[in-house]
PDB file of C-alpha atoms in Angstrom:
ATOM      1  CA  MET A  29     -77.562-114.121-124.679  1.00 91.00           C
ATOM      2  CA  GLU A  30     -75.981-113.188-121.376  1.00 98.00           C
ATOM      3  CA  ARG A  31     -72.808-114.906-120.160  1.00 98.00           C
ATOM      4  CA  THR A  32     -71.417-115.478-116.682  1.00 98.00           C
ATOM      5  CA  PHE A  33     -68.218-116.803-115.156  1.00 98.00           C
ATOM      6  CA  LEU A  34     -68.306-119.594-112.590  1.00 98.00           C
ATOM      7  CA  ALA A  35     -65.430-121.358-110.861  1.00 98.00           C
ATOM      8  CA  ILE A  36     -65.650-124.516-108.821  1.00 98.00           C
ATOM      9  CA  LYS A  37     -63.129-123.821-106.098  1.00 98.00           C
ATOM     10  CA  PRO A  38     -60.510-126.262-104.777  1.00 98.00           C
ATOM     11  CA  ASP A  39     -62.848-127.627-102.098  1.00 98.00           C
ATOM     12  CA  GLY A  40     -65.512-128.462-104.695  1.00 98.00           C
ATOM     13  CA  VAL A  41     -62.975-130.145-106.966  1.00 98.00           C
ATOM     14  CA  GLN A  42     -61.330-132.075-104.110  1.00 98.00           C
ATOM     15  CA  ARG A  43     -64.721-133.283-102.858  1.00 98.00           C
ATOM     16  CA  GLY A  44     -65.709-134.614-106.296  1.00 98.00           C
ATOM     17  CA  LEU A  45     -68.619-132.201-106.810  1.00 98.00           C
ATOM     18  CA  VAL A  46     -67.737-131.021-110.338  1.00 98.00           C
ATOM     19  CA  GLY A  47     -70.206-133.277-112.157  1.00 98.00           C
ATOM     20  CA  ASP A  48     -73.065-132.521-109.775  1.00 98.00           C
ATOM     21  CA  ILE A  49     -72.500-128.778-110.074  1.00 98.00           C
ATOM     22  CA  ILE A  50     -72.281-128.820-113.875  1.00 98.00           C
ATOM     23  CA  CYS A  51     -75.425-130.944-113.975  1.00 98.00           C
ATOM     24  CA  ARG A  52     -77.390-128.296-112.075  1.00 98.00           C
ATOM     25  CA  PHE A  53     -76.607-125.645-114.704  1.00 98.00           C
ATOM     26  CA  GLU A  54     -77.245-127.991-117.624  1.00 98.00           C
ATOM     27  CA  THR A  55     -80.543-129.134-116.114  1.00 97.00           C
ATOM     28  CA  LYS A  56     -81.576-125.509-115.636  1.00 97.00           C
ATOM     29  CA  GLY A  57     -81.129-125.066-119.394  1.00 97.00           C
ATOM     30  CA  PHE A  58     -77.959-122.986-119.605  1.00 98.00           C
ATOM     31  CA  THR A  59     -75.315-123.555-122.262  1.00 98.00           C
ATOM     32  CA  LEU A  60     -71.713-124.307-121.340  1.00 98.00           C
ATOM     33  CA  VAL A  61     -69.466-122.289-123.663  1.00 98.00           C
ATOM     34  CA  GLY A  62     -66.133-122.529-121.816  1.00 98.00           C
ATOM     35  CA  LEU A  63     -64.632-125.116-119.482  1.00 98.00           C
ATOM     36  CA  LYS A  64     -61.169-125.862-118.152  1.00 98.00           C
ATOM     37  CA  LEU A  65     -59.529-127.561-115.222  1.00 98.00           C
ATOM     38  CA  MET A  66     -56.578-125.489-114.137  1.00 98.00           C
ATOM     39  CA  LYS A  67     -54.018-124.749-111.469  1.00 98.00           C
ATOM     40  CA  VAL A  68     -54.483-121.042-110.734  1.00 98.00           C
ATOM     41  CA  SER A  69     -51.351-118.899-110.678  1.00 98.00           C
ATOM     42  CA  ARG A  70     -50.808-116.478-107.816  1.00 98.00           C
ATOM     43  CA  GLU A  71     -50.911-113.610-110.337  1.00 98.00           C
ATOM     44  CA  LEU A  72     -54.338-114.656-111.676  1.00 98.00           C
ATOM     45  CA  ALA A  73     -55.660-115.191-108.145  1.00 98.00           C
ATOM     46  CA  GLU A  74     -54.512-111.731-107.058  1.00 98.00           C
ATOM     47  CA  GLN A  75     -56.124-110.165-110.131  1.00 98.00           C
ATOM     48  CA  HIS A  76     -59.361-112.068-109.610  1.00 97.00           C
ATOM     49  CA  TYR A  77     -59.609-111.087-105.938  1.00 96.00           C
ATOM     50  CA  GLY A  78     -58.149-107.601-106.483  1.00 95.00           C
ATOM     51  CA  VAL A  79     -61.282-105.895-105.168  1.00 93.00           C
ATOM     52  CA  HIS A  80     -60.476-107.437-101.770  1.00 95.00           C
ATOM     53  CA  ARG A  81     -56.772-106.507-101.800  1.00 96.00           C
ATOM     54  CA  GLU A  82     -56.997-104.212 -98.748  1.00 96.00           C
ATOM     55  CA  ARG A  83     -59.116-106.603 -96.690  1.00 95.00           C
ATOM     56  CA  PRO A  84     -57.544-108.801 -93.997  1.00 95.00           C
ATOM     57  CA  PHE A  85     -58.765-112.019 -95.650  1.00 94.00           C
ATOM     58  CA  PHE A  86     -57.172-111.297 -99.076  1.00 96.00           C
ATOM     59  CA  ALA A  87     -54.040-113.429 -98.532  1.00 96.00           C
ATOM     60  CA  GLY A  88     -56.152-116.358 -97.361  1.00 95.00           C
ATOM     61  CA  LEU A  89     -58.398-116.137-100.427  1.00 95.00           C
ATOM     62  CA  VAL A  90     -55.408-116.162-102.731  1.00 98.00           C
ATOM     63  CA  ASP A  91     -53.660-119.003-100.887  1.00 98.00           C
ATOM     64  CA  PHE A  92     -56.814-121.109-100.968  1.00 98.00           C
ATOM     65  CA  ILE A  93     -57.649-120.659-104.666  1.00 98.00           C
ATOM     66  CA  ILE A  94     -54.092-121.636-105.682  1.00 98.00           C
ATOM     67  CA  SER A  95     -53.966-124.643-103.315  1.00 98.00           C
ATOM     68  CA  ALA A  96     -55.528-127.197-105.705  1.00 98.00           C
ATOM     69  CA  PRO A  97     -57.160-127.352-109.154  1.00 98.00           C
ATOM     70  CA  VAL A  98     -60.136-125.157-110.034  1.00 98.00           C
ATOM     71  CA  VAL A  99     -62.752-125.725-112.741  1.00 99.00           C
ATOM     72  CA  ALA A 100     -63.323-122.453-114.610  1.00 99.00           C
ATOM     73  CA  MET A 101     -66.503-122.167-116.670  1.00 99.00           C
ATOM     74  CA  VAL A 102     -68.485-119.772-118.814  1.00 99.00           C
ATOM     75  CA  TRP A 103     -72.220-120.316-119.065  1.00 98.00           C
ATOM     76  CA  GLU A 104     -74.686-118.628-121.417  1.00 98.00           C
ATOM     77  CA  GLY A 105     -78.439-118.034-121.310  1.00 97.00           C
ATOM     78  CA  ASP A 106     -81.187-115.534-120.651  1.00 97.00           C
ATOM     79  CA  GLY A 107     -80.779-114.222-117.112  1.00 97.00           C
ATOM     80  CA  VAL A 108     -77.875-116.583-116.443  1.00 98.00           C
ATOM     81  CA  ILE A 109     -76.143-114.242-113.965  1.00 98.00           C
ATOM     82  CA  ALA A 110     -79.149-113.837-111.655  1.00 98.00           C
ATOM     83  CA  SER A 111     -80.147-117.496-112.013  1.00 98.00           C
ATOM     84  CA  ALA A 112     -76.624-118.688-111.270  1.00 98.00           C
ATOM     85  CA  ARG A 113     -76.520-116.577-108.118  1.00 98.00           C
ATOM     86  CA  LYS A 114     -79.776-118.215-106.978  1.00 98.00           C
ATOM     87  CA  LEU A 115     -78.485-121.706-107.802  1.00 98.00           C
ATOM     88  CA  ILE A 116     -75.236-120.981-105.941  1.00 98.00           C
ATOM     89  CA  GLY A 117     -76.814-119.572-102.767  1.00 98.00           C
ATOM     90  CA  ALA A 118     -75.571-117.089-100.172  1.00 97.00           C
ATOM     91  CA  THR A 119     -71.808-116.602 -99.703  1.00 95.00           C
ATOM     92  CA  ASN A 120     -72.034-118.107 -96.226  1.00 97.00           C
ATOM     93  CA  PRO A 121     -73.255-121.698 -96.646  1.00 97.00           C
ATOM     94  CA  LEU A 122     -74.874-121.535 -93.202  1.00 95.00           C
ATOM     95  CA  MET A 123     -77.193-118.830 -94.596  1.00 97.00           C
ATOM     96  CA  SER A 124     -77.812-120.619 -97.925  1.00 97.00           C
ATOM     97  CA  ASP A 125     -81.121-122.297 -98.591  1.00 97.00           C
ATOM     98  CA  VAL A 126     -81.293-126.061 -98.925  1.00 97.00           C
ATOM     99  CA  GLY A 127     -81.403-126.822-102.638  1.00 98.00           C
ATOM    100  CA  THR A 128     -78.665-124.333-103.505  1.00 98.00           C
ATOM    101  CA  ILE A 129     -75.116-125.503-104.205  1.00 98.00           C
ATOM    102  CA  ARG A 130     -73.718-123.873-101.081  1.00 98.00           C
ATOM    103  CA  GLY A 131     -76.741-124.856 -99.000  1.00 98.00           C
ATOM    104  CA  ASP A 132     -76.394-128.507-100.012  1.00 98.00           C
ATOM    105  CA  TYR A 133     -72.599-128.874-100.052  1.00 98.00           C
ATOM    106  CA  GLY A 134     -71.055-125.971 -98.140  1.00 97.00           C
ATOM    107  CA  VAL A 135     -70.099-126.020 -94.475  1.00 94.00           C
ATOM    108  CA  SER A 136     -68.156-122.802 -93.855  1.00 95.00           C
ATOM    109  CA  ILE A 137     -67.715-119.420 -95.508  1.00 93.00           C
ATOM    110  CA  GLY A 138     -64.042-120.120 -96.206  1.00 93.00           C
ATOM    111  CA  ARG A 139     -64.932-123.321 -98.061  1.00 96.00           C
ATOM    112  CA  ASN A 140     -68.019-122.330-100.016  1.00 97.00           C
ATOM    113  CA  ILE A 141     -67.509-124.530-103.108  1.00 98.00           C
ATOM    114  CA  ILE A 142     -68.099-122.111-105.995  1.00 98.00           C
ATOM    115  CA  HIS A 143     -67.630-118.571-107.265  1.00 98.00           C
ATOM    116  CA  GLY A 144     -70.099-116.829-109.557  1.00 98.00           C
ATOM    117  CA  SER A 145     -70.051-113.389-111.163  1.00 98.00           C
ATOM    118  CA  ASP A 146     -72.440-110.980-109.474  1.00 97.00           C
ATOM    119  CA  ALA A 147     -73.199-108.519-112.308  1.00 98.00           C
ATOM    120  CA  PRO A 148     -72.839-108.182-116.088  1.00 98.00           C
ATOM    121  CA  GLU A 149     -69.754-105.958-115.755  1.00 98.00           C
ATOM    122  CA  THR A 150     -68.094-108.368-113.330  1.00 97.00           C
ATOM    123  CA  ALA A 151     -68.940-111.318-115.564  1.00 98.00           C
ATOM    124  CA  GLN A 152     -67.367-109.656-118.584  1.00 98.00           C
ATOM    125  CA  GLN A 153     -64.236-108.772-116.618  1.00 98.00           C
ATOM    126  CA  GLU A 154     -63.879-112.237-115.083  1.00 98.00           C
ATOM    127  CA  ILE A 155     -64.502-114.063-118.360  1.00 98.00           C
ATOM    128  CA  SER A 156     -61.753-112.053-120.084  1.00 98.00           C
ATOM    129  CA  LEU A 157     -59.420-112.626-117.126  1.00 98.00           C
ATOM    130  CA  TRP A 158     -59.851-116.413-117.075  1.00 98.00           C
ATOM    131  CA  PHE A 159     -60.479-117.216-120.771  1.00 98.00           C
ATOM    132  CA  LYS A 160     -59.058-116.194-124.133  1.00 98.00           C
ATOM    133  CA  GLU A 161     -61.739-115.460-126.720  1.00 97.00           C
ATOM    134  CA  GLU A 162     -60.694-118.510-128.769  1.00 98.00           C
ATOM    135  CA  GLU A 163     -61.319-120.768-125.750  1.00 98.00           C
ATOM    136  CA  LEU A 164     -65.040-119.955-125.815  1.00 98.00           C
ATOM    137  CA  VAL A 165     -67.364-121.854-128.143  1.00 98.00           C
ATOM    138  CA  SER A 166     -70.570-120.250-129.386  1.00 96.00           C
ATOM    139  CA  TRP A 167     -73.151-122.877-130.220  1.00 97.00           C
ATOM    140  CA  GLN A 168     -76.864-123.505-129.964  1.00 94.00           C
ATOM    141  CA  PRO A 169     -78.116-126.657-128.278  1.00 96.00           C
ATOM    142  CA  THR A 170     -81.049-128.429-129.896  1.00 95.00           C
ATOM    143  CA  SER A 171     -83.029-127.781-126.689  1.00 94.00           C
ATOM    144  CA  THR A 172     -82.985-123.982-127.177  1.00 93.00           C
ATOM    145  CA  PRO A 173     -86.454-123.760-128.816  1.00 93.00           C
ATOM    146  CA  TRP A 174     -87.843-125.714-125.868  1.00 94.00           C
ATOM    147  CA  LEU A 175     -86.422-123.176-123.390  1.00 93.00           C
ATOM    148  CA  TYR A 176     -87.045-119.791-124.973  1.00 90.00           C
ATOM    149  CA  GLU A 177     -89.994-118.272-126.814  1.00 88.00           C
TER     150      GLU A 177
END
């Protein structure tokens, strides 16, 4: 089974959207294998956004993600990375379809509610950055036979 990393950003947490967002992934049939509410350190934020280090918006990204609690999650399932990206919607909420998380809840690109890994390699890197192996729980929901052939 494929795994992906998702983080509900400070705006999503502050706006009380955590339950609604988790519900979307559970309803889709994915399995939650890691979950924590956390205050992100500057060091972790800079590592997470390291690919953007040379961009003018890097400092703002870091300052925002450390400004309030974040809900870090690992989800598992067939095609979970691609499906999560579809559920999340385009980076700019104004370009996101209605029915996506960003399309329904987002207002501006700088406050776009949620982060999701964009590829298997990124997911693996982000999961290991945000979670220790012992913080992840492998389990099989009773609904699995009803989801997969």
